[in-house]
């Protein structure tokens, strides 16, 4: 924004800009992805991010002046935002300067200007934050600082109005990017469903042939495959429904019981679809591996998602290693492949909804990008963690943990 030296014109200009902003905020009805671009054009800053906290997630809208970048919207877990765990988030008079904040790092990447100053203004009630990137003299000037504080407060008030009216704010209203995302997701879902359906139809049609007499053992084998593929379809639909539920609900309902993890691993590896690429599966668990208190169905979902990824993104005739280790407080399970690997720049986004790495062989793999985010939420609901390590052209290892509770120790 051009700041005029005339004392009369300056407050008038500020008032016009703020009234325009407030009016557009009301007009958009809870849609905030336009805010960063508006601030870039109005204040002349280099980059901007607006975070809106919803349940246990934060929807972050980002934009920068760099012509090579497009505005983007992403979703982060609150555990990744240091500020959301501390009281300083409540105090709007103290801007946040946490250097390892993932939102801050993303703005620096988008702007390509690591020397610029970044200031974050949190909203009261842990409703969100507004982050700006620009030259130090600009961000530290009294007018710009006060404008950013005022805009943060206006957005905060609009969220309060939505809450008081009893209407759920929609932060992911369709846009061109979202339409493309949903299109890709539906294409992935169509592909994932078509494969097991074709298998079911093939075996069912074969069994219905009148010109062939089928041995009862063969019939049973074919029917077992039909059941397994039907279960696979059910899992796909459950993943989609679970992801939809997590858009508005903060946690997953668990039905815990004592679980022997190696048994679940062996159950998952019986899936016939894993035989297509002739992988060598190795399972290494200590003999006295602890029993954990967990939901067996949900943990099977986690393991199936991780093994699916290992099979998809590794070459034929390679080894996939599943192993477990135990500490006094938790168990650690890892799934390692000898595949194409994942670039360092993509590792921190693997657990975002709909995110899929778009390079090389991974572009050919269909999927909705919901498996890993769902696995993460399942483990968080259990009090566990999940992360990944990878090297390009060498392979990837996913790790997850589950706590060892008193009851589980007693059962063991």
Coordinates of C-alpha atoms in Angstrom, one line a residue:
X1 CA 0.0 0.0 0.0
X2 CA 1.3 3.5 -0.8
X3 CA 1.6 5.4 2.5
X4 CA 0.9 9.1 1.9
X5 CA 2.6 11.7 4.1
X6 CA -0.5 13.9 4.2
X7 CA -2.0 13.5 7.6
X8 CA -5.5 13.8 6.3
X9 CA -5.1 11.4 3.4
X10 CA -3.4 8.7 5.4
X11 CA -6.3 7.6 7.7
X12 CA -8.8 7.9 4.9
X13 CA -6.7 5.6 2.7
X14 CA -6.4 3.1 5.6
X15 CA -10.1 3.2 6.3
X16 CA -11.0 2.6 2.7
X17 CA -8.7 -0.4 2.5
X18 CA -10.0 -1.9 5.7
X19 CA -13.6 -1.4 4.8
X20 CA -13.0 -3.1 1.5
X21 CA -11.4 -6.0 3.3
X22 CA -14.2 -6.3 5.8
X23 CA -16.8 -6.2 3.0
X24 CA -15.1 -8.9 1.0
X25 CA -14.7 -11.1 4.1
X26 CA -18.5 -10.9 4.7
X27 CA -19.2 -11.6 1.0
X28 CA -17.0 -14.7 0.9
X29 CA -18.8 -16.5 3.8
X30 CA -15.9 -18.2 5.4
X31 CA -13.7 -18.6 2.3
X32 CA -10.2 -17.3 3.1
X33 CA -7.9 -18.4 0.3
X34 CA -8.1 -14.9 -1.3
X35 CA -6.7 -13.1 1.8
X36 CA -2.9 -13.7 1.2
X37 CA -3.1 -12.4 -2.4
X38 CA -5.1 -9.3 -1.2
X39 CA -2.4 -8.5 1.4
X40 CA 0.4 -8.9 -1.1
X41 CA -1.2 -6.4 -3.5
X42 CA -2.3 -4.0 -0.7
X43 CA 0.7 -3.9 1.6
X44 CA 3.6 -4.7 -0.8
X45 CA 4.9 -7.6 1.3
X46 CA 6.7 -10.6 -0.3
X47 CA 4.7 -13.5 1.1
X48 CA 1.8 -14.2 3.3
X49 CA 0.1 -17.2 5.1
X50 CA -3.3 -17.4 6.8
X51 CA -3.9 -20.3 9.1
X52 CA -7.4 -21.3 10.3
X53 CA -7.6 -23.9 13.0
X54 CA -10.4 -26.4 12.7
X55 CA -10.7 -29.2 15.4
X56 CA -7.2 -30.8 15.4
X57 CA -6.1 -29.5 12.0
X58 CA -4.9 -26.2 10.6
X59 CA -5.9 -25.1 7.1
X60 CA -3.2 -22.8 5.8
X61 CA -3.6 -20.6 2.7
X62 CA -0.2 -19.3 1.3
X63 CA 0.8 -17.0 -1.5
X64 CA 4.0 -15.1 -2.6
X65 CA 5.0 -12.5 -5.2
X66 CA 7.3 -15.0 -6.9
X67 CA 5.9 -15.5 -10.4
X68 CA 7.0 -19.1 -10.3
X69 CA 4.7 -19.9 -7.4
X70 CA 1.0 -20.3 -7.3
X71 CA -1.3 -19.7 -4.3
X72 CA -1.7 -23.0 -2.4
X73 CA -3.8 -24.4 0.4
X74 CA -2.6 -27.2 2.6
X75 CA -3.6 -28.9 5.9
X76 CA -1.3 -29.4 8.9
X77 CA -1.7 -31.2 12.2
X78 CA -1.6 -29.0 15.3
X79 CA 1.2 -31.1 16.6
X80 CA 3.4 -29.6 13.9
X81 CA 2.7 -26.0 15.1
X82 CA 4.7 -25.2 18.1
X83 CA 2.7 -22.1 18.8
X84 CA -0.6 -24.0 19.2
X85 CA 0.8 -25.9 22.2
X86 CA 1.9 -22.8 24.2
X87 CA 0.2 -19.9 25.9
X88 CA 2.0 -17.3 23.7
X89 CA -0.5 -18.2 21.0
X90 CA -3.2 -16.4 23.0
X91 CA -1.3 -13.1 23.3
X92 CA -1.9 -11.1 20.1
X93 CA 0.5 -8.3 21.3
X94 CA 3.5 -10.6 21.0
X95 CA 4.3 -11.6 17.4
X96 CA 5.7 -15.1 17.0
X97 CA 9.2 -15.6 15.5
X98 CA 9.7 -19.4 15.9
X99 CA 12.3 -20.3 13.3
X100 CA 11.5 -24.0 12.8
X101 CA 7.8 -23.4 12.2
X102 CA 6.7 -25.4 9.1
X103 CA 4.6 -22.5 7.8
X104 CA 7.5 -20.2 8.1
X105 CA 9.7 -22.6 6.2
X106 CA 7.2 -23.0 3.4
X107 CA 6.9 -19.2 2.9
X108 CA 10.7 -18.9 2.7
X109 CA 10.7 -21.6 0.0
X110 CA 7.9 -19.9 -1.9
X111 CA 9.5 -16.4 -1.7
X112 CA 13.1 -17.5 -2.3
X113 CA 14.2 -14.7 0.0
X114 CA 15.6 -16.2 3.2
X115 CA 16.9 -12.8 4.4
X116 CA 13.4 -11.3 4.6
X117 CA 11.8 -10.9 8.0
X118 CA 8.8 -13.0 8.9
X119 CA 6.3 -12.0 11.6
X120 CA 3.3 -14.0 12.7
X121 CA 0.2 -12.5 14.5
X122 CA -1.9 -15.2 16.4
X123 CA -5.6 -14.9 16.9
X124 CA -7.1 -15.1 20.3
X125 CA -8.7 -18.4 21.3
X126 CA -6.2 -20.4 19.2
X127 CA -8.4 -19.8 16.1
X128 CA -5.6 -19.2 13.7
X129 CA -2.8 -16.9 12.7
X130 CA -1.7 -14.4 10.0
X131 CA 2.0 -14.5 8.9
X132 CA 3.7 -11.9 6.7
X133 CA 7.1 -12.0 5.0
X134 CA 8.8 -8.8 3.9
X135 CA 11.6 -6.3 4.4
X136 CA 12.4 -5.5 8.1
X137 CA 11.7 -1.8 7.7
X138 CA 8.3 -2.5 6.2
X139 CA 7.1 -5.1 8.7
X140 CA 8.4 -3.1 11.7
X141 CA 6.8 0.1 10.6
X142 CA 3.9 1.1 13.0
X143 CA 1.2 1.5 10.3
X144 CA 1.8 -1.9 8.6
X145 CA 2.1 -3.7 12.0
X146 CA -1.2 -2.2 13.1
X147 CA -3.0 -3.0 9.9
X148 CA -1.9 -6.6 10.1
X149 CA -3.1 -6.8 13.7
X150 CA -6.4 -5.2 12.7
X151 CA -6.9 -7.6 9.8
X152 CA -6.1 -10.6 12.1
X153 CA -8.7 -9.3 14.6
X154 CA -11.3 -8.9 11.8
X155 CA -10.8 -12.5 10.6
X156 CA -11.0 -13.7 14.2
X157 CA -14.3 -11.8 14.7
X158 CA -15.7 -13.4 11.5
X159 CA -14.9 -16.8 12.9
X160 CA -16.6 -15.9 16.1
X161 CA -19.7 -14.9 14.1
X162 CA -19.7 -18.3 12.3
X163 CA -19.5 -20.1 15.6
X164 CA -22.2 -18.1 17.3
X165 CA -24.6 -18.6 14.3
X166 CA -24.2 -22.3 14.7
X167 CA -23.1 -22.7 11.1
X168 CA -20.0 -24.7 10.3
X169 CA -17.5 -22.6 8.4
X170 CA -16.3 -24.1 5.1
X171 CA -12.6 -23.5 4.6
X172 CA -12.3 -25.8 1.6
X173 CA -14.9 -24.3 -0.7
X174 CA -14.4 -25.4 -4.3
X175 CA -11.8 -23.5 -6.3
X176 CA -10.0 -24.3 -9.6
X177 CA -7.2 -26.1 -7.6
X178 CA -9.7 -28.0 -5.5
X179 CA -11.7 -29.0 -8.5
X180 CA -8.5 -30.4 -10.0
X181 CA -7.6 -32.2 -6.7
X182 CA -11.1 -33.8 -6.5
X183 CA -10.8 -34.8 -10.1
X184 CA -7.5 -36.6 -9.5
X185 CA -8.9 -38.1 -6.3
X186 CA -11.9 -39.6 -8.1
X187 CA -9.7 -40.9 -10.9
X188 CA -7.5 -42.6 -8.3
X189 CA -10.5 -44.0 -6.6
X190 CA -11.9 -45.3 -9.9
X191 CA -8.6 -47.0 -10.7
X192 CA -8.3 -48.5 -7.2
X193 CA -11.9 -49.9 -7.4
X194 CA -11.6 -51.1 -10.9
X195 CA -8.7 -53.5 -10.3
X196 CA -10.3 -55.7 -7.6
X197 CA -13.7 -55.5 -9.3
X198 CA -12.1 -56.9 -12.5
X199 CA -10.6 -59.7 -10.4
X200 CA -13.9 -60.5 -8.8
X201 CA -15.7 -60.6 -12.1
X202 CA -13.0 -62.7 -13.7
X203 CA -13.1 -65.4 -11.0
X204 CA -16.9 -65.4 -10.7
X205 CA -17.3 -65.7 -14.5
X206 CA -14.8 -68.6 -14.5
X207 CA -16.7 -70.4 -11.8
X208 CA -20.0 -70.0 -13.7
X209 CA -18.7 -71.7 -16.9
X210 CA -20.8 -74.8 -17.6
X211 CA -18.2 -76.5 -19.9
X212 CA -15.7 -77.0 -17.1
X213 CA -15.9 -79.1 -13.9
X214 CA -14.1 -77.4 -11.1
X215 CA -12.3 -79.3 -8.4
X216 CA -13.7 -78.3 -4.9
X217 CA -10.3 -77.3 -3.8
X218 CA -9.9 -75.0 -6.8
X219 CA -13.4 -73.6 -6.3
X220 CA -12.6 -72.8 -2.7
X221 CA -9.3 -71.1 -3.7
X222 CA -11.2 -68.9 -6.3
X223 CA -13.9 -68.0 -3.8
X224 CA -11.3 -67.1 -1.1
X225 CA -9.7 -64.7 -3.7
X226 CA -13.2 -63.1 -4.3
X227 CA -13.7 -62.6 -0.6
X228 CA -10.2 -61.0 -0.2
X229 CA -10.8 -58.6 -3.1
X230 CA -14.2 -57.7 -1.7
X231 CA -12.5 -56.9 1.6
X232 CA -10.0 -54.8 -0.3
X233 CA -12.8 -52.7 -1.8
X234 CA -14.4 -52.4 1.6
X235 CA -11.1 -51.0 3.0
X236 CA -10.9 -48.5 0.2
X237 CA -14.4 -47.2 0.9
X238 CA -13.7 -47.2 4.7
X239 CA -10.5 -45.1 4.0
X240 CA -12.6 -42.6 2.1
X241 CA -15.3 -42.4 4.7
X242 CA -12.8 -42.1 7.5
X243 CA -11.1 -39.3 5.8
X244 CA -14.4 -37.5 5.2
X245 CA -15.3 -37.9 8.9
X246 CA -11.9 -36.5 9.9
X247 CA -12.6 -33.3 8.0
X248 CA -15.0 -32.3 10.8
X249 CA -14.3 -34.7 13.7
X250 CA -11.0 -34.5 15.5
X251 CA -10.5 -38.1 16.5
X252 CA -11.2 -41.7 15.4
X253 CA -13.3 -44.0 17.6
X254 CA -11.2 -46.9 18.8
X255 CA -12.1 -50.3 20.0
X256 CA -9.0 -51.4 21.9
X257 CA -7.9 -54.8 22.9
X258 CA -4.6 -56.7 23.4
X259 CA -3.0 -57.0 20.0
X260 CA -0.1 -59.1 18.8
X261 CA 1.4 -57.0 16.1
X262 CA 3.4 -59.8 14.3
X263 CA 0.1 -61.7 13.8
X264 CA -1.4 -58.6 12.1
X265 CA 1.6 -58.3 9.9
X266 CA 1.4 -61.9 8.7
X267 CA -2.4 -61.4 8.0
X268 CA -1.7 -58.4 5.9
X269 CA 1.0 -60.2 3.9
X270 CA -1.5 -62.9 2.8
X271 CA -3.1 -60.4 0.4
X272 CA -2.6 -62.1 -3.1
X273 CA -2.2 -58.7 -4.8
X274 CA 1.3 -58.4 -3.2
X275 CA 2.5 -61.4 -5.2
X276 CA 2.4 -59.6 -8.6
X277 CA 5.9 -58.1 -8.4
X278 CA 7.6 -61.1 -6.8
X279 CA 8.7 -59.2 -3.7
X280 CA 10.6 -61.0 -0.9
X281 CA 9.0 -60.2 2.4
X282 CA 11.0 -60.5 5.6
X283 CA 9.4 -60.1 9.0
X284 CA 11.7 -59.6 12.0
X285 CA 10.2 -59.3 15.4
X286 CA 11.8 -60.3 18.8
X287 CA 10.4 -63.5 20.3
X288 CA 9.2 -61.6 23.4
X289 CA 7.7 -58.7 21.5
X290 CA 5.2 -56.8 23.8
X291 CA 1.5 -57.1 23.4
X292 CA 0.0 -53.6 22.8
X293 CA -3.4 -52.2 23.7
X294 CA -4.8 -51.1 20.3
X295 CA -7.7 -51.3 17.9
X296 CA -6.7 -54.3 15.7
X297 CA -8.8 -53.2 12.7
X298 CA -7.3 -49.7 12.7
X299 CA -3.7 -51.0 13.1
X300 CA -4.3 -53.4 10.2
X301 CA -5.3 -50.3 8.1
X302 CA -2.0 -48.6 9.0
X303 CA 0.1 -51.7 8.1
X304 CA -1.8 -52.3 4.9
X305 CA -1.3 -48.7 3.8
X306 CA 2.5 -48.9 4.5
X307 CA 2.9 -52.3 2.8
X308 CA 0.8 -51.0 -0.2
X309 CA 3.2 -48.1 -0.6
X310 CA 6.2 -50.3 -0.4
X311 CA 4.9 -52.6 -3.1
X312 CA 3.8 -49.8 -5.4
X313 CA 6.9 -47.8 -5.3
X314 CA 9.6 -50.5 -5.4
X315 CA 10.9 -52.5 -8.4
X316 CA 10.2 -56.2 -8.9
X317 CA 12.1 -58.9 -7.1
X318 CA 13.2 -56.6 -4.3
X319 CA 13.1 -57.1 -0.6
X320 CA 10.5 -55.5 1.7
X321 CA 11.5 -55.7 5.4
X322 CA 9.0 -55.3 8.3
X323 CA 10.5 -55.3 11.7
X324 CA 9.7 -54.4 15.3
X325 CA 11.6 -53.1 18.2
X326 CA 10.6 -52.5 21.8
X327 CA 11.5 -49.9 24.4
X328 CA 10.1 -49.7 28.0
X329 CA 7.5 -47.1 26.9
X330 CA 6.6 -48.0 23.3
X331 CA 7.1 -50.4 20.4
X332 CA 8.5 -49.2 17.0
X333 CA 7.5 -50.9 13.8
X334 CA 9.1 -50.1 10.5
X335 CA 8.4 -51.0 6.8
X336 CA 11.5 -50.7 4.5
X337 CA 11.5 -51.0 0.7
X338 CA 14.3 -50.9 -1.8
X339 CA 12.4 -48.6 -4.2
X340 CA 12.7 -45.3 -5.9
X341 CA 12.8 -43.2 -2.7
X342 CA 11.3 -39.8 -1.9
X343 CA 13.0 -36.5 -2.3
X344 CA 13.8 -34.6 0.9
X345 CA 11.5 -31.7 -0.2
X346 CA 8.5 -34.1 -0.2
X347 CA 9.0 -35.9 3.1
X348 CA 7.3 -33.3 5.3
X349 CA 4.2 -33.3 3.0
X350 CA 3.6 -37.1 2.9
X351 CA 0.9 -37.0 5.5
X352 CA -1.1 -34.2 4.0
X353 CA -4.5 -35.1 2.5
X354 CA -4.5 -35.7 -1.3
X355 CA -0.8 -35.1 -1.5
X356 CA 1.0 -37.4 -4.0
X357 CA 4.6 -37.1 -5.1
X358 CA 4.6 -36.2 -8.8
X359 CA 7.8 -37.4 -10.3
X360 CA 9.0 -40.4 -12.3
X361 CA 7.3 -43.7 -11.6
X362 CA 5.2 -42.2 -8.9
X363 CA 3.1 -40.3 -11.5
X364 CA 2.0 -43.7 -12.9
X365 CA 0.7 -44.9 -9.5
X366 CA -3.0 -44.1 -9.0
X367 CA -4.3 -43.3 -5.5
X368 CA -6.3 -40.8 -3.5
X369 CA -3.5 -39.6 -1.3
X370 CA -5.6 -40.5 1.8
X371 CA -3.8 -43.6 3.1
X372 CA -0.9 -41.9 4.9
X373 CA -3.0 -39.1 6.4
X374 CA -5.4 -41.6 7.7
X375 CA -2.6 -43.8 9.1
X376 CA -1.2 -40.7 10.9
X377 CA -4.6 -39.9 12.5
X378 CA -5.1 -43.5 13.6
X379 CA -1.7 -43.5 15.3
X380 CA -2.2 -40.1 16.9
X381 CA -5.5 -41.4 18.3
X382 CA -3.6 -44.3 19.9
X383 CA -1.0 -41.9 21.4
X384 CA 1.6 -43.0 18.8
X385 CA 3.7 -41.3 16.0
X386 CA 4.6 -41.9 12.4
X387 CA 7.4 -40.6 10.2
X388 CA 9.5 -41.5 7.2
X389 CA 13.2 -41.5 6.1
X390 CA 14.2 -41.9 2.4
X391 CA 17.0 -41.6 -0.1
X392 CA 16.3 -41.3 -3.8
X393 CA 16.9 -44.5 -5.8
X394 CA 17.8 -46.4 -2.5
X395 CA 14.5 -46.8 -0.8
X396 CA 12.1 -45.6 1.9
X397 CA 11.4 -46.6 5.5
X398 CA 8.2 -45.7 7.4
X399 CA 8.3 -45.9 11.1
X400 CA 5.4 -45.8 13.6
X401 CA 5.1 -46.2 17.3
X402 CA 2.5 -47.4 19.8
X403 CA 2.6 -46.9 23.5
X404 CA 3.0 -50.0 25.8
X405 CA 0.3 -49.5 28.5
X406 CA 0.0 -51.2 31.9
X407 CA -2.8 -53.5 30.7
X408 CA -0.8 -54.6 27.6
X409 CA 2.2 -55.3 29.8
X410 CA 0.0 -57.5 32.1
X411 CA -1.4 -59.4 29.1
X412 CA 2.2 -60.0 27.9

